[in-house]
């Protein structure tokens, strides 16, 4: 927010009003021209015209600040008429007023139209039959004033675009963080809560027949619940500790509780450190899906330096998967890997990731 204020500080509020007021130097110079070229009643009338022009300019600048398009153009048109009326009183010095009118209009006109208007006004100041000779000073002031104001207006537009871009970046960052948290919570809690459910069901069945083993299973449930809480805190804080070796150990225990024969690697040395975490997420999601949906009797995990594969002999499913597989696919693609998941024939399911 402070950065946004810094970007906009010179294009909003009193600073912009101060810059607008600086253009009143041109009506003041024109008044001097009126007094030089006119006298008596004519000089008084010329000064009134210039005063009306200055008031119209301030009102037009205020309308521009409010983005009131129609009042702005009406007032700018009125200033243009007053400029024309001032020419008999101020002669070439009246073109200082033209500089003000064009400074209002040019930033809002098509470039070609603006160029024609500025060139015509500058030529009129130089070529007009003025008593004091060609208005070179007025033409140069007109051209460079319009150029300066146009550059400032472009800076205002660029700053506004920068503020909008910053707001969009902040919105996208917030959206990405929400997506990350949602994905991580699904991945972390999905695995832990599945294991808790399986072990709780097993403990309920064993509570009368094998009380000691039921106690062991409930102790495991407590451990899993505590681990789930730790994982959630880690996901929210952005520091996830997912390791391939840890997920294989958890997966082995989960499959045992489900009654699925597990063929899992006992070592992870074949996988480089750069891929250990990603492969850990693959194993976590794959084994969680086996426990939840597969109704399998066997499950195997195969590891190599660049590939991890989870295969079961269950009922299979649809290739699109669910939100867990979608989140995993995003992780893999973000890491530059290839993701595939789908049913096998005649039975089973395979999840394969290659980096």
PDB file of N, CA and C in Angstrom, residues 237-333:
ATOM      1  N   UNK A 237       1.954 -22.919   7.442  1.00  0.00           N
ATOM      2  CA  UNK A 237       3.123 -22.044   7.587  1.00  0.00           C
ATOM      3  C   UNK A 237       4.003 -22.067   6.341  1.00  0.00           C
ATOM      4  N   UNK A 238       3.773 -23.011   5.434  1.00  0.00           N
ATOM      5  CA  UNK A 238       4.547 -23.070   4.203  1.00  0.00           C
ATOM      6  C   UNK A 238       5.786 -23.937   4.290  1.00  0.00           C
ATOM      7  N   UNK A 239       5.997 -24.625   5.423  1.00  0.00           N
ATOM      8  CA  UNK A 239       7.186 -25.472   5.573  1.00  0.00           C
ATOM      9  C   UNK A 239       6.749 -26.932   5.709  1.00  0.00           C
ATOM     10  N   UNK A 240       6.612 -27.590   4.562  1.00  0.00           N
ATOM     11  CA  UNK A 240       6.151 -28.972   4.557  1.00  0.00           C
ATOM     12  C   UNK A 240       7.361 -29.898   4.626  1.00  0.00           C
ATOM     13  N   UNK A 241       7.285 -30.906   5.465  1.00  0.00           N
ATOM     14  CA  UNK A 241       8.383 -31.859   5.594  1.00  0.00           C
ATOM     15  C   UNK A 241       7.898 -33.216   5.091  1.00  0.00           C
ATOM     16  N   UNK A 242       7.885 -33.368   3.773  1.00  0.00           N
ATOM     17  CA  UNK A 242       7.464 -34.617   3.153  1.00  0.00           C
ATOM     18  C   UNK A 242       8.709 -35.273   2.582  1.00  0.00           C
ATOM     19  N   UNK A 243       9.009 -36.480   3.061  1.00  0.00           N
ATOM     20  CA  UNK A 243      10.180 -37.208   2.569  1.00  0.00           C
ATOM     21  C   UNK A 243       9.736 -38.531   1.981  1.00  0.00           C
ATOM     22  N   UNK A 244      10.485 -38.984   1.001  1.00  0.00           N
ATOM     23  CA  UNK A 244      10.147 -40.242   0.349  1.00  0.00           C
ATOM     24  C   UNK A 244      10.249 -41.406   1.330  1.00  0.00           C
ATOM     25  N   UNK A 245      11.310 -41.434   2.124  1.00  0.00           N
ATOM     26  CA  UNK A 245      11.478 -42.530   3.080  1.00  0.00           C
ATOM     27  C   UNK A 245      10.351 -42.527   4.104  1.00  0.00           C
ATOM     28  N   UNK A 246       9.968 -41.343   4.580  1.00  0.00           N
ATOM     29  CA  UNK A 246       8.886 -41.270   5.548  1.00  0.00           C
ATOM     30  C   UNK A 246       7.562 -41.732   4.973  1.00  0.00           C
ATOM     31  N   UNK A 247       7.292 -41.359   3.721  1.00  0.00           N
ATOM     32  CA  UNK A 247       6.022 -41.762   3.113  1.00  0.00           C
ATOM     33  C   UNK A 247       5.989 -43.265   2.834  1.00  0.00           C
ATOM     34  N   UNK A 248       7.131 -43.846   2.497  1.00  0.00           N
ATOM     35  CA  UNK A 248       7.153 -45.300   2.317  1.00  0.00           C
ATOM     36  C   UNK A 248       6.896 -46.007   3.643  1.00  0.00           C
ATOM     37  N   UNK A 249       7.470 -45.501   4.727  1.00  0.00           N
ATOM     38  CA  UNK A 249       7.234 -46.113   6.036  1.00  0.00           C
ATOM     39  C   UNK A 249       5.776 -45.984   6.447  1.00  0.00           C
ATOM     40  N   UNK A 250       5.198 -44.797   6.268  1.00  0.00           N
ATOM     41  CA  UNK A 250       3.781 -44.601   6.591  1.00  0.00           C
ATOM     42  C   UNK A 250       2.898 -45.461   5.704  1.00  0.00           C
ATOM     43  N   UNK A 251       3.267 -45.501   4.415  1.00  0.00           N
ATOM     44  CA  UNK A 251       2.455 -46.283   3.486  1.00  0.00           C
ATOM     45  C   UNK A 251       2.470 -47.762   3.814  1.00  0.00           C
ATOM     46  N   UNK A 252       3.624 -48.272   4.226  1.00  0.00           N
ATOM     47  CA  UNK A 252       3.710 -49.682   4.604  1.00  0.00           C
ATOM     48  C   UNK A 252       2.757 -49.993   5.772  1.00  0.00           C
ATOM     49  N   UNK A 253       2.721 -49.105   6.756  1.00  0.00           N
ATOM     50  CA  UNK A 253       1.839 -49.294   7.902  1.00  0.00           C
ATOM     51  C   UNK A 253       0.370 -49.163   7.498  1.00  0.00           C
ATOM     52  N   UNK A 254       0.078 -48.218   6.609  1.00  0.00           N
ATOM     53  CA  UNK A 254      -1.295 -48.026   6.149  1.00  0.00           C
ATOM     54  C   UNK A 254      -1.793 -49.250   5.392  1.00  0.00           C
ATOM     55  N   UNK A 255      -0.986 -49.779   4.475  1.00  0.00           N
ATOM     56  CA  UNK A 255      -1.411 -50.948   3.704  1.00  0.00           C
ATOM     57  C   UNK A 255      -1.560 -52.174   4.601  1.00  0.00           C
ATOM     58  N   UNK A 256      -0.668 -52.310   5.578  1.00  0.00           N
ATOM     59  CA  UNK A 256      -0.800 -53.439   6.498  1.00  0.00           C
ATOM     60  C   UNK A 256      -2.134 -53.378   7.243  1.00  0.00           C
ATOM     61  N   UNK A 257      -2.504 -52.164   7.689  1.00  0.00           N
ATOM     62  CA  UNK A 257      -3.768 -52.028   8.408  1.00  0.00           C
ATOM     63  C   UNK A 257      -4.961 -52.321   7.500  1.00  0.00           C
ATOM     64  N   UNK A 258      -4.813 -52.070   6.198  1.00  0.00           N
ATOM     65  CA  UNK A 258      -5.907 -52.334   5.248  1.00  0.00           C
ATOM     66  C   UNK A 258      -5.937 -53.789   4.790  1.00  0.00           C
ATOM     67  N   UNK A 259      -4.952 -54.572   5.160  1.00  0.00           N
ATOM     68  CA  UNK A 259      -4.890 -55.951   4.698  1.00  0.00           C
ATOM     69  C   UNK A 259      -4.383 -56.086   3.283  1.00  0.00           C
ATOM     70  N   UNK A 260      -3.615 -55.108   2.826  1.00  0.00           N
ATOM     71  CA  UNK A 260      -3.073 -55.149   1.469  1.00  0.00           C
ATOM     72  C   UNK A 260      -1.605 -55.562   1.551  1.00  0.00           C
ATOM     73  N   UNK A 261      -1.239 -56.555   0.766  1.00  0.00           N
ATOM     74  CA  UNK A 261       0.160 -56.977   0.716  1.00  0.00           C
ATOM     75  C   UNK A 261       0.984 -55.900   0.034  1.00  0.00           C
ATOM     76  N   UNK A 262       1.991 -55.403   0.742  1.00  0.00           N
ATOM     77  CA  UNK A 262       2.760 -54.259   0.249  1.00  0.00           C
ATOM     78  C   UNK A 262       4.134 -54.698  -0.243  1.00  0.00           C
ATOM     79  N   UNK A 263       4.453 -54.293  -1.441  1.00  0.00           N
ATOM     80  CA  UNK A 263       5.787 -54.524  -1.998  1.00  0.00           C
ATOM     81  C   UNK A 263       6.421 -53.144  -2.193  1.00  0.00           C
ATOM     82  N   UNK A 264       7.034 -52.629  -1.135  1.00  0.00           N
ATOM     83  CA  UNK A 264       7.566 -51.271  -1.148  1.00  0.00           C
ATOM     84  C   UNK A 264       9.079 -51.302  -0.994  1.00  0.00           C
ATOM     85  N   UNK A 265       9.792 -50.391  -1.621  1.00  0.00           N
ATOM     86  CA  UNK A 265      11.247 -50.344  -1.480  1.00  0.00           C
ATOM     87  C   UNK A 265      11.643 -50.059  -0.033  1.00  0.00           C
ATOM     88  N   UNK A 266      12.742 -50.615   0.371  1.00  0.00           N
ATOM     89  CA  UNK A 266      13.249 -50.363   1.718  1.00  0.00           C
ATOM     90  C   UNK A 266      14.311 -49.274   1.735  1.00  0.00           C
ATOM     91  N   UNK A 267      14.756 -48.852   0.557  1.00  0.00           N
ATOM     92  CA  UNK A 267      15.770 -47.803   0.468  1.00  0.00           C
ATOM     93  C   UNK A 267      15.367 -46.819  -0.625  1.00  0.00           C
ATOM     94  N   UNK A 268      15.804 -45.578  -0.485  1.00  0.00           N
ATOM     95  CA  UNK A 268      15.481 -44.536  -1.461  1.00  0.00           C
ATOM     96  C   UNK A 268      16.737 -43.918  -2.071  1.00  0.00           C
ATOM     97  N   UNK A 269      17.868 -44.612  -1.968  1.00  0.00           N
ATOM     98  CA  UNK A 269      19.124 -44.055  -2.452  1.00  0.00           C
ATOM     99  C   UNK A 269      19.135 -43.816  -3.958  1.00  0.00           C
ATOM    100  N   UNK A 270      18.314 -44.574  -4.686  1.00  0.00           N
ATOM    101  CA  UNK A 270      18.314 -44.431  -6.141  1.00  0.00           C
ATOM    102  C   UNK A 270      17.758 -43.085  -6.586  1.00  0.00           C
ATOM    103  N   UNK A 271      16.990 -42.421  -5.727  1.00  0.00           N
ATOM    104  CA  UNK A 271      16.350 -41.145  -6.075  1.00  0.00           C
ATOM    105  C   UNK A 271      17.220 -40.003  -5.564  1.00  0.00           C
ATOM    106  N   UNK A 272      17.510 -39.042  -6.451  1.00  0.00           N
ATOM    107  CA  UNK A 272      18.336 -37.913  -6.058  1.00  0.00           C
ATOM    108  C   UNK A 272      17.614 -36.987  -5.085  1.00  0.00           C
ATOM    109  N   UNK A 273      18.360 -36.184  -4.323  1.00  0.00           N
ATOM    110  CA  UNK A 273      17.748 -35.275  -3.350  1.00  0.00           C
ATOM    111  C   UNK A 273      16.750 -34.308  -3.966  1.00  0.00           C
ATOM    112  N   UNK A 274      16.965 -33.925  -5.215  1.00  0.00           N
ATOM    113  CA  UNK A 274      16.074 -32.944  -5.846  1.00  0.00           C
ATOM    114  C   UNK A 274      14.670 -33.485  -6.057  1.00  0.00           C
ATOM    115  N   UNK A 275      14.544 -34.828  -6.137  1.00  0.00           N
ATOM    116  CA  UNK A 275      13.243 -35.432  -6.427  1.00  0.00           C
ATOM    117  C   UNK A 275      12.626 -36.138  -5.224  1.00  0.00           C
ATOM    118  N   UNK A 276      13.311 -36.164  -4.098  1.00  0.00           N
ATOM    119  CA  UNK A 276      12.825 -36.926  -2.944  1.00  0.00           C
ATOM    120  C   UNK A 276      11.460 -36.421  -2.474  1.00  0.00           C
ATOM    121  N   UNK A 277      11.310 -35.104  -2.353  1.00  0.00           N
ATOM    122  CA  UNK A 277      10.032 -34.581  -1.843  1.00  0.00           C
ATOM    123  C   UNK A 277       8.898 -34.843  -2.827  1.00  0.00           C
ATOM    124  N   UNK A 278       9.116 -34.576  -4.110  1.00  0.00           N
ATOM    125  CA  UNK A 278       8.069 -34.799  -5.102  1.00  0.00           C
ATOM    126  C   UNK A 278       7.655 -36.270  -5.128  1.00  0.00           C
ATOM    127  N   UNK A 279       8.622 -37.189  -5.119  1.00  0.00           N
ATOM    128  CA  UNK A 279       8.286 -38.607  -5.131  1.00  0.00           C
ATOM    129  C   UNK A 279       7.565 -38.995  -3.842  1.00  0.00           C
ATOM    130  N   UNK A 280       7.903 -38.307  -2.734  1.00  0.00           N
ATOM    131  CA  UNK A 280       7.171 -38.556  -1.494  1.00  0.00           C
ATOM    132  C   UNK A 280       5.700 -38.208  -1.634  1.00  0.00           C
ATOM    133  N   UNK A 281       5.404 -37.073  -2.293  1.00  0.00           N
ATOM    134  CA  UNK A 281       3.997 -36.715  -2.526  1.00  0.00           C
ATOM    135  C   UNK A 281       3.308 -37.747  -3.420  1.00  0.00           C
ATOM    136  N   UNK A 282       4.017 -38.260  -4.419  1.00  0.00           N
ATOM    137  CA  UNK A 282       3.428 -39.267  -5.307  1.00  0.00           C
ATOM    138  C   UNK A 282       3.088 -40.531  -4.520  1.00  0.00           C
ATOM    139  N   UNK A 283       4.023 -40.996  -3.703  1.00  0.00           N
ATOM    140  CA  UNK A 283       3.764 -42.199  -2.904  1.00  0.00           C
ATOM    141  C   UNK A 283       2.617 -41.962  -1.942  1.00  0.00           C
ATOM    142  N   UNK A 284       2.583 -40.787  -1.314  1.00  0.00           N
ATOM    143  CA  UNK A 284       1.497 -40.492  -0.369  1.00  0.00           C
ATOM    144  C   UNK A 284       0.140 -40.531  -1.054  1.00  0.00           C
ATOM    145  N   UNK A 285       0.009 -39.844  -2.179  1.00  0.00           N
ATOM    146  CA  UNK A 285      -1.277 -39.806  -2.865  1.00  0.00           C
ATOM    147  C   UNK A 285      -1.650 -41.181  -3.418  1.00  0.00           C
ATOM    148  N   UNK A 286      -0.653 -41.876  -4.006  1.00  0.00           N
ATOM    149  CA  UNK A 286      -0.958 -43.179  -4.586  1.00  0.00           C
ATOM    150  C   UNK A 286      -1.409 -44.192  -3.547  1.00  0.00           C
ATOM    151  N   UNK A 287      -0.713 -44.290  -2.406  1.00  0.00           N
ATOM    152  CA  UNK A 287      -1.084 -45.266  -1.389  1.00  0.00           C
ATOM    153  C   UNK A 287      -2.371 -44.869  -0.666  1.00  0.00           C
ATOM    154  N   UNK A 288      -2.602 -43.569  -0.510  1.00  0.00           N
ATOM    155  CA  UNK A 288      -3.876 -43.141   0.079  1.00  0.00           C
ATOM    156  C   UNK A 288      -5.035 -43.574  -0.797  1.00  0.00           C
ATOM    157  N   UNK A 289      -4.903 -43.435  -2.118  1.00  0.00           N
ATOM    158  CA  UNK A 289      -5.974 -43.859  -3.019  1.00  0.00           C
ATOM    159  C   UNK A 289      -6.166 -45.371  -2.992  1.00  0.00           C
ATOM    160  N   UNK A 290      -5.066 -46.113  -2.851  1.00  0.00           N
ATOM    161  CA  UNK A 290      -5.194 -47.572  -2.740  1.00  0.00           C
ATOM    162  C   UNK A 290      -6.012 -47.928  -1.495  1.00  0.00           C
ATOM    163  N   UNK A 291      -5.698 -47.290  -0.372  1.00  0.00           N
ATOM    164  CA  UNK A 291      -6.417 -47.585   0.863  1.00  0.00           C
ATOM    165  C   UNK A 291      -7.871 -47.161   0.788  1.00  0.00           C
ATOM    166  N   UNK A 292      -8.157 -46.077   0.099  1.00  0.00           N
ATOM    167  CA  UNK A 292      -9.522 -45.557   0.061  1.00  0.00           C
ATOM    168  C   UNK A 292     -10.413 -46.288  -0.934  1.00  0.00           C
ATOM    169  N   UNK A 293      -9.892 -46.472  -2.134  1.00  0.00           N
ATOM    170  CA  UNK A 293     -10.790 -46.821  -3.234  1.00  0.00           C
ATOM    171  C   UNK A 293     -10.525 -48.158  -3.914  1.00  0.00           C
ATOM    172  N   UNK A 294      -9.297 -48.676  -3.804  1.00  0.00           N
ATOM    173  CA  UNK A 294      -8.902 -49.734  -4.734  1.00  0.00           C
ATOM    174  C   UNK A 294      -9.526 -51.092  -4.425  1.00  0.00           C
ATOM    175  N   UNK A 295      -9.773 -51.374  -3.134  1.00  0.00           N
ATOM    176  CA  UNK A 295     -10.182 -52.730  -2.718  1.00  0.00           C
ATOM    177  C   UNK A 295      -9.192 -53.756  -3.293  1.00  0.00           C
ATOM    178  N   UNK A 296      -7.905 -53.431  -3.128  1.00  0.00           N
ATOM    179  CA  UNK A 296      -6.844 -54.252  -3.701  1.00  0.00           C
ATOM    180  C   UNK A 296      -6.354 -55.278  -2.689  1.00  0.00           C
ATOM    181  N   UNK A 297      -5.665 -56.298  -3.192  1.00  0.00           N
ATOM    182  CA  UNK A 297      -5.008 -57.271  -2.322  1.00  0.00           C
ATOM    183  C   UNK A 297      -3.502 -57.096  -2.342  1.00  0.00           C
ATOM    184  N   UNK A 298      -2.992 -56.419  -3.376  1.00  0.00           N
ATOM    185  CA  UNK A 298      -1.553 -56.201  -3.510  1.00  0.00           C
ATOM    186  C   UNK A 298      -1.286 -54.819  -4.034  1.00  0.00           C
ATOM    187  N   UNK A 299      -0.169 -54.265  -3.585  1.00  0.00           N
ATOM    188  CA  UNK A 299       0.249 -52.948  -4.064  1.00  0.00           C
ATOM    189  C   UNK A 299       1.771 -52.908  -4.076  1.00  0.00           C
ATOM    190  N   UNK A 300       2.321 -52.329  -5.141  1.00  0.00           N
ATOM    191  CA  UNK A 300       3.779 -52.228  -5.238  1.00  0.00           C
ATOM    192  C   UNK A 300       4.179 -50.809  -5.621  1.00  0.00           C
ATOM    193  N   UNK A 301       5.334 -50.414  -5.134  1.00  0.00           N
ATOM    194  CA  UNK A 301       5.924 -49.129  -5.491  1.00  0.00           C
ATOM    195  C   UNK A 301       7.297 -49.402  -6.088  1.00  0.00           C
ATOM    196  N   UNK A 302       7.559 -48.807  -7.254  1.00  0.00           N
ATOM    197  CA  UNK A 302       8.837 -48.980  -7.939  1.00  0.00           C
ATOM    198  C   UNK A 302       9.517 -47.628  -8.055  1.00  0.00           C
ATOM    199  N   UNK A 303      10.792 -47.605  -7.711  1.00  0.00           N
ATOM    200  CA  UNK A 303      11.566 -46.367  -7.745  1.00  0.00           C
ATOM    201  C   UNK A 303      12.756 -46.501  -8.676  1.00  0.00           C
ATOM    202  N   UNK A 304      13.063 -45.376  -9.364  1.00  0.00           N
ATOM    203  CA  UNK A 304      14.335 -45.254 -10.077  1.00  0.00           C
ATOM    204  C   UNK A 304      14.786 -43.803  -9.942  1.00  0.00           C
ATOM    205  N   UNK A 305      15.883 -43.493 -10.555  1.00  0.00           N
ATOM    206  CA  UNK A 305      16.406 -42.137 -10.404  1.00  0.00           C
ATOM    207  C   UNK A 305      15.453 -41.082 -10.939  1.00  0.00           C
ATOM    208  N   UNK A 306      14.623 -41.440 -11.926  1.00  0.00           N
ATOM    209  CA  UNK A 306      13.763 -40.446 -12.563  1.00  0.00           C
ATOM    210  C   UNK A 306      12.289 -40.810 -12.553  1.00  0.00           C
ATOM    211  N   UNK A 307      11.931 -41.971 -11.992  1.00  0.00           N
ATOM    212  CA  UNK A 307      10.555 -42.444 -12.094  1.00  0.00           C
ATOM    213  C   UNK A 307      10.095 -43.037 -10.770  1.00  0.00           C
ATOM    214  N   UNK A 308       8.821 -42.801 -10.454  1.00  0.00           N
ATOM    215  CA  UNK A 308       8.165 -43.482  -9.352  1.00  0.00           C
ATOM    216  C   UNK A 308       6.835 -44.003  -9.887  1.00  0.00           C
ATOM    217  N   UNK A 309       6.518 -45.244  -9.491  1.00  0.00           N
ATOM    218  CA  UNK A 309       5.309 -45.890 -10.006  1.00  0.00           C
ATOM    219  C   UNK A 309       4.619 -46.628  -8.875  1.00  0.00           C
ATOM    220  N   UNK A 310       3.313 -46.411  -8.766  1.00  0.00           N
ATOM    221  CA  UNK A 310       2.483 -47.096  -7.771  1.00  0.00           C
ATOM    222  C   UNK A 310       1.451 -47.925  -8.533  1.00  0.00           C
ATOM    223  N   UNK A 311       1.449 -49.252  -8.293  1.00  0.00           N
ATOM    224  CA  UNK A 311       0.559 -50.156  -9.018  1.00  0.00           C
ATOM    225  C   UNK A 311      -0.184 -51.023  -8.007  1.00  0.00           C
ATOM    226  N   UNK A 312      -1.501 -51.205  -8.229  1.00  0.00           N
ATOM    227  CA  UNK A 312      -2.275 -52.116  -7.380  1.00  0.00           C
ATOM    228  C   UNK A 312      -3.115 -53.027  -8.261  1.00  0.00           C
ATOM    229  N   UNK A 313      -3.708 -54.049  -7.646  1.00  0.00           N
ATOM    230  CA  UNK A 313      -4.534 -55.000  -8.400  1.00  0.00           C
ATOM    231  C   UNK A 313      -6.007 -54.847  -8.041  1.00  0.00           C
ATOM    232  N   UNK A 314      -6.409 -53.635  -7.706  1.00  0.00           N
ATOM    233  CA  UNK A 314      -7.783 -53.393  -7.276  1.00  0.00           C
ATOM    234  C   UNK A 314      -8.743 -53.240  -8.430  1.00  0.00           C
ATOM    235  N   UNK A 315      -9.853 -52.534  -8.145  1.00  0.00           N
ATOM    236  CA  UNK A 315     -10.943 -52.439  -9.116  1.00  0.00           C
ATOM    237  C   UNK A 315     -10.702 -51.357 -10.156  1.00  0.00           C
ATOM    238  N   UNK A 316      -9.631 -50.596 -10.013  1.00  0.00           N
ATOM    239  CA  UNK A 316      -9.368 -49.548 -11.002  1.00  0.00           C
ATOM    240  C   UNK A 316     -10.265 -48.354 -10.790  1.00  0.00           C
ATOM    241  N   UNK A 317     -10.428 -47.534 -11.819  1.00  0.00           N
ATOM    242  CA  UNK A 317     -11.239 -46.322 -11.705  1.00  0.00           C
ATOM    243  C   UNK A 317     -11.215 -45.571 -13.009  1.00  0.00           C
ATOM    244  N   UNK A 318     -11.480 -44.278 -12.935  1.00  0.00           N
ATOM    245  CA  UNK A 318     -11.491 -43.452 -14.137  1.00  0.00           C
ATOM    246  C   UNK A 318     -10.187 -42.662 -14.201  1.00  0.00           C
ATOM    247  N   UNK A 319      -9.739 -42.400 -15.399  1.00  0.00           N
ATOM    248  CA  UNK A 319      -8.421 -41.778 -15.578  1.00  0.00           C
ATOM    249  C   UNK A 319      -8.366 -40.355 -15.065  1.00  0.00           C
ATOM    250  N   UNK A 320      -9.523 -39.687 -14.960  1.00  0.00           N
ATOM    251  CA  UNK A 320      -9.483 -38.283 -14.540  1.00  0.00           C
ATOM    252  C   UNK A 320      -9.122 -38.123 -13.083  1.00  0.00           C
ATOM    253  N   UNK A 321      -9.417 -39.109 -12.250  1.00  0.00           N
ATOM    254  CA  UNK A 321      -9.072 -39.031 -10.833  1.00  0.00           C
ATOM    255  C   UNK A 321      -9.894 -38.006 -10.105  1.00  0.00           C
ATOM    256  N   UNK A 322      -9.425 -37.622  -8.896  1.00  0.00           N
ATOM    257  CA  UNK A 322     -10.132 -36.645  -8.093  1.00  0.00           C
ATOM    258  C   UNK A 322      -9.247 -35.464  -7.791  1.00  0.00           C
ATOM    259  N   UNK A 323      -9.646 -34.704  -6.755  1.00  0.00           N
ATOM    260  CA  UNK A 323      -8.900 -33.493  -6.443  1.00  0.00           C
ATOM    261  C   UNK A 323      -7.492 -33.801  -5.989  1.00  0.00           C
ATOM    262  N   UNK A 324      -7.281 -34.946  -5.329  1.00  0.00           N
ATOM    263  CA  UNK A 324      -5.931 -35.306  -4.917  1.00  0.00           C
ATOM    264  C   UNK A 324      -5.019 -35.531  -6.096  1.00  0.00           C
ATOM    265  N   UNK A 325      -5.487 -36.270  -7.102  1.00  0.00           N
ATOM    266  CA  UNK A 325      -4.687 -36.489  -8.301  1.00  0.00           C
ATOM    267  C   UNK A 325      -4.495 -35.193  -9.080  1.00  0.00           C
ATOM    268  N   UNK A 326      -5.520 -34.342  -9.082  1.00  0.00           N
ATOM    269  CA  UNK A 326      -5.369 -33.052  -9.767  1.00  0.00           C
ATOM    270  C   UNK A 326      -4.276 -32.215  -9.107  1.00  0.00           C
ATOM    271  N   UNK A 327      -4.281 -32.183  -7.773  1.00  0.00           N
ATOM    272  CA  UNK A 327      -3.234 -31.440  -7.070  1.00  0.00           C
ATOM    273  C   UNK A 327      -1.862 -32.024  -7.327  1.00  0.00           C
ATOM    274  N   UNK A 328      -1.775 -33.360  -7.352  1.00  0.00           N
ATOM    275  CA  UNK A 328      -0.494 -34.008  -7.623  1.00  0.00           C
ATOM    276  C   UNK A 328      -0.036 -33.702  -9.039  1.00  0.00           C
ATOM    277  N   UNK A 329      -0.960 -33.726  -9.976  1.00  0.00           N
ATOM    278  CA  UNK A 329      -0.605 -33.407 -11.362  1.00  0.00           C
ATOM    279  C   UNK A 329      -0.021 -31.996 -11.449  1.00  0.00           C
ATOM    280  N   UNK A 330      -0.610 -31.045 -10.720  1.00  0.00           N
ATOM    281  CA  UNK A 330      -0.084 -29.681 -10.718  1.00  0.00           C
ATOM    282  C   UNK A 330       1.345 -29.642 -10.184  1.00  0.00           C
ATOM    283  N   UNK A 331       1.598 -30.387  -9.114  1.00  0.00           N
ATOM    284  CA  UNK A 331       2.950 -30.431  -8.562  1.00  0.00           C
ATOM    285  C   UNK A 331       3.949 -30.963  -9.584  1.00  0.00           C
ATOM    286  N   UNK A 332       3.568 -32.046 -10.242  1.00  0.00           N
ATOM    287  CA  UNK A 332       4.482 -32.693 -11.178  1.00  0.00           C
ATOM    288  C   UNK A 332       4.762 -31.779 -12.366  1.00  0.00           C
ATOM    289  N   UNK A 333       3.704 -31.183 -12.921  1.00  0.00           N
ATOM    290  CA  UNK A 333       3.904 -30.298 -14.065  1.00  0.00           C
ATOM    291  C   UNK A 333       4.734 -29.079 -13.683  1.00  0.00           C
TER     292      UNK A 333
END
